[in-house]
Structure formats: C-alpha cells, structure tokens
mmCIF file of C-alpha atoms in Angstrom:
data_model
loop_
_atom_site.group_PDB
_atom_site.id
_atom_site.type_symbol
_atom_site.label_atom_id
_atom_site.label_comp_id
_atom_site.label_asym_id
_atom_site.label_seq_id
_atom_site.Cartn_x
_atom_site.Cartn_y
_atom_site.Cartn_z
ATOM 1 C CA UNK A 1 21.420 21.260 -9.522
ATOM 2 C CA UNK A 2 19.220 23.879 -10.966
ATOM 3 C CA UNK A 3 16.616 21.977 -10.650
ATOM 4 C CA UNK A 4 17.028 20.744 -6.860
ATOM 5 C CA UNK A 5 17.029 24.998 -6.286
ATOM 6 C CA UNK A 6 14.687 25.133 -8.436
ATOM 7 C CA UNK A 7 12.109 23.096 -6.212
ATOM 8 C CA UNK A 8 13.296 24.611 -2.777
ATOM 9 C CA UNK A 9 13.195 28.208 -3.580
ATOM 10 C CA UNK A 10 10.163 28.123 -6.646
ATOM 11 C CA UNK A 11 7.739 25.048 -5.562
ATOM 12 C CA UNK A 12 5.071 25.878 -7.830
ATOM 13 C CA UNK A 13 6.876 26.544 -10.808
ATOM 14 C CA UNK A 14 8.685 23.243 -9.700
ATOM 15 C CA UNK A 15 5.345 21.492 -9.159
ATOM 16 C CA UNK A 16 3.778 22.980 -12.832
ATOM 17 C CA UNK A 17 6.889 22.003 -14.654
ATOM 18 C CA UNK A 18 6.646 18.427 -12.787
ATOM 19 C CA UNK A 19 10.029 17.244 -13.645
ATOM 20 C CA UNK A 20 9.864 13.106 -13.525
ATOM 21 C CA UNK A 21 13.592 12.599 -13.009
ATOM 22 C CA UNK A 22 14.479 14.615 -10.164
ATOM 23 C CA UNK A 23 10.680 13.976 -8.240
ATOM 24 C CA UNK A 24 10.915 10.623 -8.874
ATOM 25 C CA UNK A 25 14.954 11.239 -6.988
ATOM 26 C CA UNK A 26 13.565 13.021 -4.199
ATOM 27 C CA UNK A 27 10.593 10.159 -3.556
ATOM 28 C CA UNK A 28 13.255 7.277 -3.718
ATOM 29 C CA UNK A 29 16.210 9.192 -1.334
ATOM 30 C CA UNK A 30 13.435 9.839 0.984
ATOM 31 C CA UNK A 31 12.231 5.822 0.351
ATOM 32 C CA UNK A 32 15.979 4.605 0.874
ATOM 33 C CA UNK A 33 16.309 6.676 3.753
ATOM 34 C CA UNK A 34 13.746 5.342 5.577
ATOM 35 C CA UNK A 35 14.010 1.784 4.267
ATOM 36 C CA UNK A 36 18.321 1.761 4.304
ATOM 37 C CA UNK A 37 19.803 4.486 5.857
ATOM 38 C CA UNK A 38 18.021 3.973 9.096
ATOM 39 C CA UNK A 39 18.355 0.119 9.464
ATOM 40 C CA UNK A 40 21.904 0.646 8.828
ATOM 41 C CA UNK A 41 22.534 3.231 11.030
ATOM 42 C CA UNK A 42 20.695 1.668 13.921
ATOM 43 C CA UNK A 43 22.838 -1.379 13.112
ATOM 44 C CA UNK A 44 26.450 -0.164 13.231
ATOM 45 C CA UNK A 45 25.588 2.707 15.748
ATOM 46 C CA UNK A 46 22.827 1.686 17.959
ATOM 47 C CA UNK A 47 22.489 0.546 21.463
ATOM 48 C CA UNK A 48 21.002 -2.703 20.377
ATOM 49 C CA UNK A 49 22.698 -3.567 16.957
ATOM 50 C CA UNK A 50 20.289 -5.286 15.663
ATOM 51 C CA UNK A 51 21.207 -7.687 12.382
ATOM 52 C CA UNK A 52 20.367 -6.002 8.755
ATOM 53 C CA UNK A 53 17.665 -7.620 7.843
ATOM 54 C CA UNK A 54 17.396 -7.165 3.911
ATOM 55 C CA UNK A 55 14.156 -8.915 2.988
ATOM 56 C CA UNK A 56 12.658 -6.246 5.907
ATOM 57 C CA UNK A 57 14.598 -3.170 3.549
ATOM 58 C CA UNK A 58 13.004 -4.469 0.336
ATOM 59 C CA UNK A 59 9.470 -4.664 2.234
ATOM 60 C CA UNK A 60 9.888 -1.034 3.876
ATOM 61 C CA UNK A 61 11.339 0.567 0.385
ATOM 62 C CA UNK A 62 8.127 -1.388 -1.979
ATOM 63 C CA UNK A 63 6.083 0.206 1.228
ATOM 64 C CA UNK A 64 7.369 3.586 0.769
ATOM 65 C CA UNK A 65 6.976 3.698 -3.131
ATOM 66 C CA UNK A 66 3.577 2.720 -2.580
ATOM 67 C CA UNK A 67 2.680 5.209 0.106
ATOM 68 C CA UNK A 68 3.685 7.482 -2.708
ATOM 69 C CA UNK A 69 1.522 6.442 -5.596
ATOM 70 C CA UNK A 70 -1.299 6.362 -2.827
ATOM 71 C CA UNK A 71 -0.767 9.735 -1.670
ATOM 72 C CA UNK A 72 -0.566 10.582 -5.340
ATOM 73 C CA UNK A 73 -3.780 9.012 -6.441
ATOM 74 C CA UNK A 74 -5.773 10.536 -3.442
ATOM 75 C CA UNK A 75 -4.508 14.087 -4.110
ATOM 76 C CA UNK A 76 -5.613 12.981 -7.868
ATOM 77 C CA UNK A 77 -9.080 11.592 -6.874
ATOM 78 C CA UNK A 78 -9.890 14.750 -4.124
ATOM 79 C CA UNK A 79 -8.590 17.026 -6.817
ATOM 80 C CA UNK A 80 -10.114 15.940 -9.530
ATOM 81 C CA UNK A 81 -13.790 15.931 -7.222
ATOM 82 C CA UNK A 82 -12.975 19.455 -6.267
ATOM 83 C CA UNK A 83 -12.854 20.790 -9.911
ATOM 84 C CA UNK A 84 -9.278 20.257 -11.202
ATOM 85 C CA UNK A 85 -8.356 19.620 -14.262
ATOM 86 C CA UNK A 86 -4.706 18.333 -13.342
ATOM 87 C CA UNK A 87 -4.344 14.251 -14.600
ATOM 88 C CA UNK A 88 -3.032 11.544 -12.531
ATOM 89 C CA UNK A 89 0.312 11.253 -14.302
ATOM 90 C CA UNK A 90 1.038 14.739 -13.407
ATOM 91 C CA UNK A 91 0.502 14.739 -9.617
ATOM 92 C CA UNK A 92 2.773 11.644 -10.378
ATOM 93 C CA UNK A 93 5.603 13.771 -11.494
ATOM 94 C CA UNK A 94 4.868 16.914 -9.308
ATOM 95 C CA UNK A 95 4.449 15.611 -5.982
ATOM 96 C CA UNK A 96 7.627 14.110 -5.507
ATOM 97 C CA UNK A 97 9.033 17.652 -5.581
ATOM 98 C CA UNK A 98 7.632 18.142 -2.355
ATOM 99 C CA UNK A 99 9.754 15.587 -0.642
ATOM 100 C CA UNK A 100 12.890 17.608 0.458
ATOM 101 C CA UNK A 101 11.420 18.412 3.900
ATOM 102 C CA UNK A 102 10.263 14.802 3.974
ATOM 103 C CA UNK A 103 14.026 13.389 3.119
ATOM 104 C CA UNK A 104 15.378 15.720 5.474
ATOM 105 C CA UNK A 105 12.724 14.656 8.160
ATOM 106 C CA UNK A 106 13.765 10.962 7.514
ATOM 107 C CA UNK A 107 17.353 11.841 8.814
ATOM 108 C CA UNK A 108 16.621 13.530 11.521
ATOM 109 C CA UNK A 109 14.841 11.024 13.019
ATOM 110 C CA UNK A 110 17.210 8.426 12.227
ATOM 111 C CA UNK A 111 19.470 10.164 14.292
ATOM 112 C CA UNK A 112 17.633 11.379 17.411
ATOM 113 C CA UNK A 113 16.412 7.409 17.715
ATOM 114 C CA UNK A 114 19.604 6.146 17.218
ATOM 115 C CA UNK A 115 22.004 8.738 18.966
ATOM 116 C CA UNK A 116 18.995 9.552 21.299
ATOM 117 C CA UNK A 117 21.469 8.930 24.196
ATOM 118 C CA UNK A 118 22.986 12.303 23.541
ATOM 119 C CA UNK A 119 19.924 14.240 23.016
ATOM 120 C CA UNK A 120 18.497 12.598 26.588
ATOM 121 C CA UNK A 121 17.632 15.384 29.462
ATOM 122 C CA UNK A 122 19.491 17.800 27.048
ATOM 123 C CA UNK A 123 17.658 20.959 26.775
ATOM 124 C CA UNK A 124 19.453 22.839 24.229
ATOM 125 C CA UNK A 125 19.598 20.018 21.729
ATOM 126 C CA UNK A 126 15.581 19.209 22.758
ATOM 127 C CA UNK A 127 14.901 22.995 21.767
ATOM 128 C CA UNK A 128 16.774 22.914 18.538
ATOM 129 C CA UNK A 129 15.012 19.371 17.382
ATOM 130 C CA UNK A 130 11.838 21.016 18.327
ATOM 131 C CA UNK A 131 12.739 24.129 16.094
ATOM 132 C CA UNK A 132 13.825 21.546 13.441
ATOM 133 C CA UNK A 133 11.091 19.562 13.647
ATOM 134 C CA UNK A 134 8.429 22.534 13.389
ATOM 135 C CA UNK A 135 9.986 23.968 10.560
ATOM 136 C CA UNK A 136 10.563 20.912 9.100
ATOM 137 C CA UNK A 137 6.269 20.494 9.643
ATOM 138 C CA UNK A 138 5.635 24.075 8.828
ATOM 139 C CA UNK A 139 7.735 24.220 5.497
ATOM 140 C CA UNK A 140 5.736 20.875 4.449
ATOM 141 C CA UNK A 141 2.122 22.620 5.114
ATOM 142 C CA UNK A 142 3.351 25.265 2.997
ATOM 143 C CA UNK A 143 4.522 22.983 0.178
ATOM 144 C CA UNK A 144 1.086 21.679 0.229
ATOM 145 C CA UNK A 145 -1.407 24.339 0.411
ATOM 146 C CA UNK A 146 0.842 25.717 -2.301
ATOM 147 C CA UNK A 147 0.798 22.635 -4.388
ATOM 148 C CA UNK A 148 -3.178 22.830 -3.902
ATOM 149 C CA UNK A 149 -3.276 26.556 -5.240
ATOM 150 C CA UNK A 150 -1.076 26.873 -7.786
ATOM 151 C CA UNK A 151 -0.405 23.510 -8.744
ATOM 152 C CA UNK A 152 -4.142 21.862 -8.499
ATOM 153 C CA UNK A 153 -5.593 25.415 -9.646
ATOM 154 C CA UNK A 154 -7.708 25.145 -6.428
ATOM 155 C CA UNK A 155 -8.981 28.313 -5.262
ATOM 156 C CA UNK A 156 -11.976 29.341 -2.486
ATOM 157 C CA UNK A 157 -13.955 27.015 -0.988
ATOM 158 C CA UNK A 158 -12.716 24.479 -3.692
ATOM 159 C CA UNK A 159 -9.427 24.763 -2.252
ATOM 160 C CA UNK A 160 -11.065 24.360 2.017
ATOM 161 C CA UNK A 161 -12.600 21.266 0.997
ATOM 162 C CA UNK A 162 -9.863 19.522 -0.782
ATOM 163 C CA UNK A 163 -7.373 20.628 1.743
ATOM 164 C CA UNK A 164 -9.548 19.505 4.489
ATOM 165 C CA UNK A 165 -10.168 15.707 3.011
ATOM 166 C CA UNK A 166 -6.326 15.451 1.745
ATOM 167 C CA UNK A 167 -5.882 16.281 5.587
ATOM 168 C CA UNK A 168 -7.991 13.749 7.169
ATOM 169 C CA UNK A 169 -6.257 11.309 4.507
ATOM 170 C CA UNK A 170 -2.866 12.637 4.830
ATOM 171 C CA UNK A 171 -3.342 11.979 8.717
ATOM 172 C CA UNK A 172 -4.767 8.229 7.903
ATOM 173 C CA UNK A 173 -1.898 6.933 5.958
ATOM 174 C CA UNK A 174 0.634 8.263 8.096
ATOM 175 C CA UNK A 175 -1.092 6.195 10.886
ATOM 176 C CA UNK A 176 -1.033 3.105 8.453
ATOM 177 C CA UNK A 177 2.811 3.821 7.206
ATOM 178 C CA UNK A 178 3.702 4.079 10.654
ATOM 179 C CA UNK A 179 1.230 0.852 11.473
ATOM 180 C CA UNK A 180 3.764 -1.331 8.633
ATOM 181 C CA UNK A 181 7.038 0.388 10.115
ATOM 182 C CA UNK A 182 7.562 3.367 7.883
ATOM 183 C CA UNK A 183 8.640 5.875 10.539
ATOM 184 C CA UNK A 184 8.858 8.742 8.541
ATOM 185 C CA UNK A 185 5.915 8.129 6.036
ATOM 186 C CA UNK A 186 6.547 8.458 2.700
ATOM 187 C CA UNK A 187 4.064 11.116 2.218
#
C-alpha cells in the first residue's frame, strides 16, 4: 500500500523509482476495466443487455496492453529526440504509475453510460461529473508534464517540444483506441 500512496501523493519519486509490479497493476486494472468491468456491467445493468461477448474482452484487453507499450515507446522515441537519457525499459516501468486517474476515469464512464438514465436532465449530478471529469483531466496533465520534468529530465524548450509532439500523439491514439472500441484509452 505504500507504494499505491506512494504514486498518488509523490509521482516523480514514483516515476524515478519505476516500480514494475505495481505500474504494471495499475496498467492492467485500468486494461480490465475497460475490457471487463464495463462489458459486464453494461450486461447485467444496462438498458440493452447485451450478451458477454468474451473473444470481444480478450481483443479490447490485448488492445489496451498495446496502447500502453505504444504510448510507452513514443514517450521513449520523443524523449529520447529531445535529449533524454531515460531507456525504453524504464518509461516501461514508470509510466504505468500514471494510470490511477486513468483507472478511475474508466469507471466513471462505465457508469454514466450505463446508469446514464439517472444522470439524464439532472443538473446536480451533470455538475459533479463535470467537476469529476476535469479533475480527473487536470490531475492527468499534471502527472504528465511532471513525468516530462522530473522523470524524462526535460527542462526549457526541450521540455515545449516534447510535450507538444507527445500531445499531438497522445491526442492521435486516443482517436485510434477509441476508433477499435477502447472508450477510455489506455493511455
């Protein structure tokens, strides 16, 4: 558990110490709750109930772990052209530490789609998912620009230009995750 507080309240030491077991926890809850949680929720508590489709859970999840080593090898590749000296393996096992906000995303939005009915032409509840959602949005942007500082050893214009192009391709493969179903991508 020290660890888990470890990574919400000290992301950069989290990030430098890159611990493999509990990023490599964080990436697959988020991956399961995207690729499981949601399909089974929408199944036994949504409008439609659809049928669990399992070969579609084993695509989603093998999608989600490799949105993960993608995002991981880009912040490698735009990194590395920037002027860090951080390898491969450990953006690997630091990333992932960054994934609370994304696992906590994934729920949320299970549950507005599927129990949408009770958040419809609600106000209060469309204020506090909007709150929610923001700080969900903010506290990632945070995670990032610190994992670019502290963790990449980015600083100055180095630090613009990498943050810029990890941006634009942050932005492009949540389009594509979202394109092959991922709804919250797995980034």
């Amino acid at each position: 558990m020290g660890l888990l507080s470890e990574v919400f309240n000290r992301p950069a030491d989290a990030f430098r110490r890159g611990n493999k077991t509990v990023s490599w926890a964080i990436v697959g809850s988020t991956v399961l709750l995207n690729s499981v949680f949601e399909p089974v929720l929408r199944h036994f508590y949504g409008v439609n109930a659809p049928a669990l489709n399992a070969l579609h859970m084993l695509k989603l999840t093998v999608l989600g772990v490799l949105s993960y080593v993608a995002i991981c090898a880009a912040f490698w590749l735009v990194c590395k052209a920037f002027g860090s000296r951080v390898t491969l393996m450990q953006h690997f096992w630091a990333w992932g530490a960054s994934y609370l906000p994304t696992a906590l995303c994934a729920v949320v939005v299970a549950v507005t789609e599927v129990f949408f009915y009770l958040f419809w032409n609600n106000t209060l509840w469309g204020m506090l998912l909007n709150f929610v959602f923001i700080g969900i949005l903010l506290w990632k942007t945070l995670l990032f620009v610190i994992y670019l500082r502290e963790f990449a050893a980015l600083k100055g214009w180095r630090f613009a230009g990498a943050a810029v192009v990890m941006g634009v391709i942050i932005l492009l493969l949540a389009a594509i995750s979202g394109y092959l179903g991922i709804k919250t991508p797995v980034l």
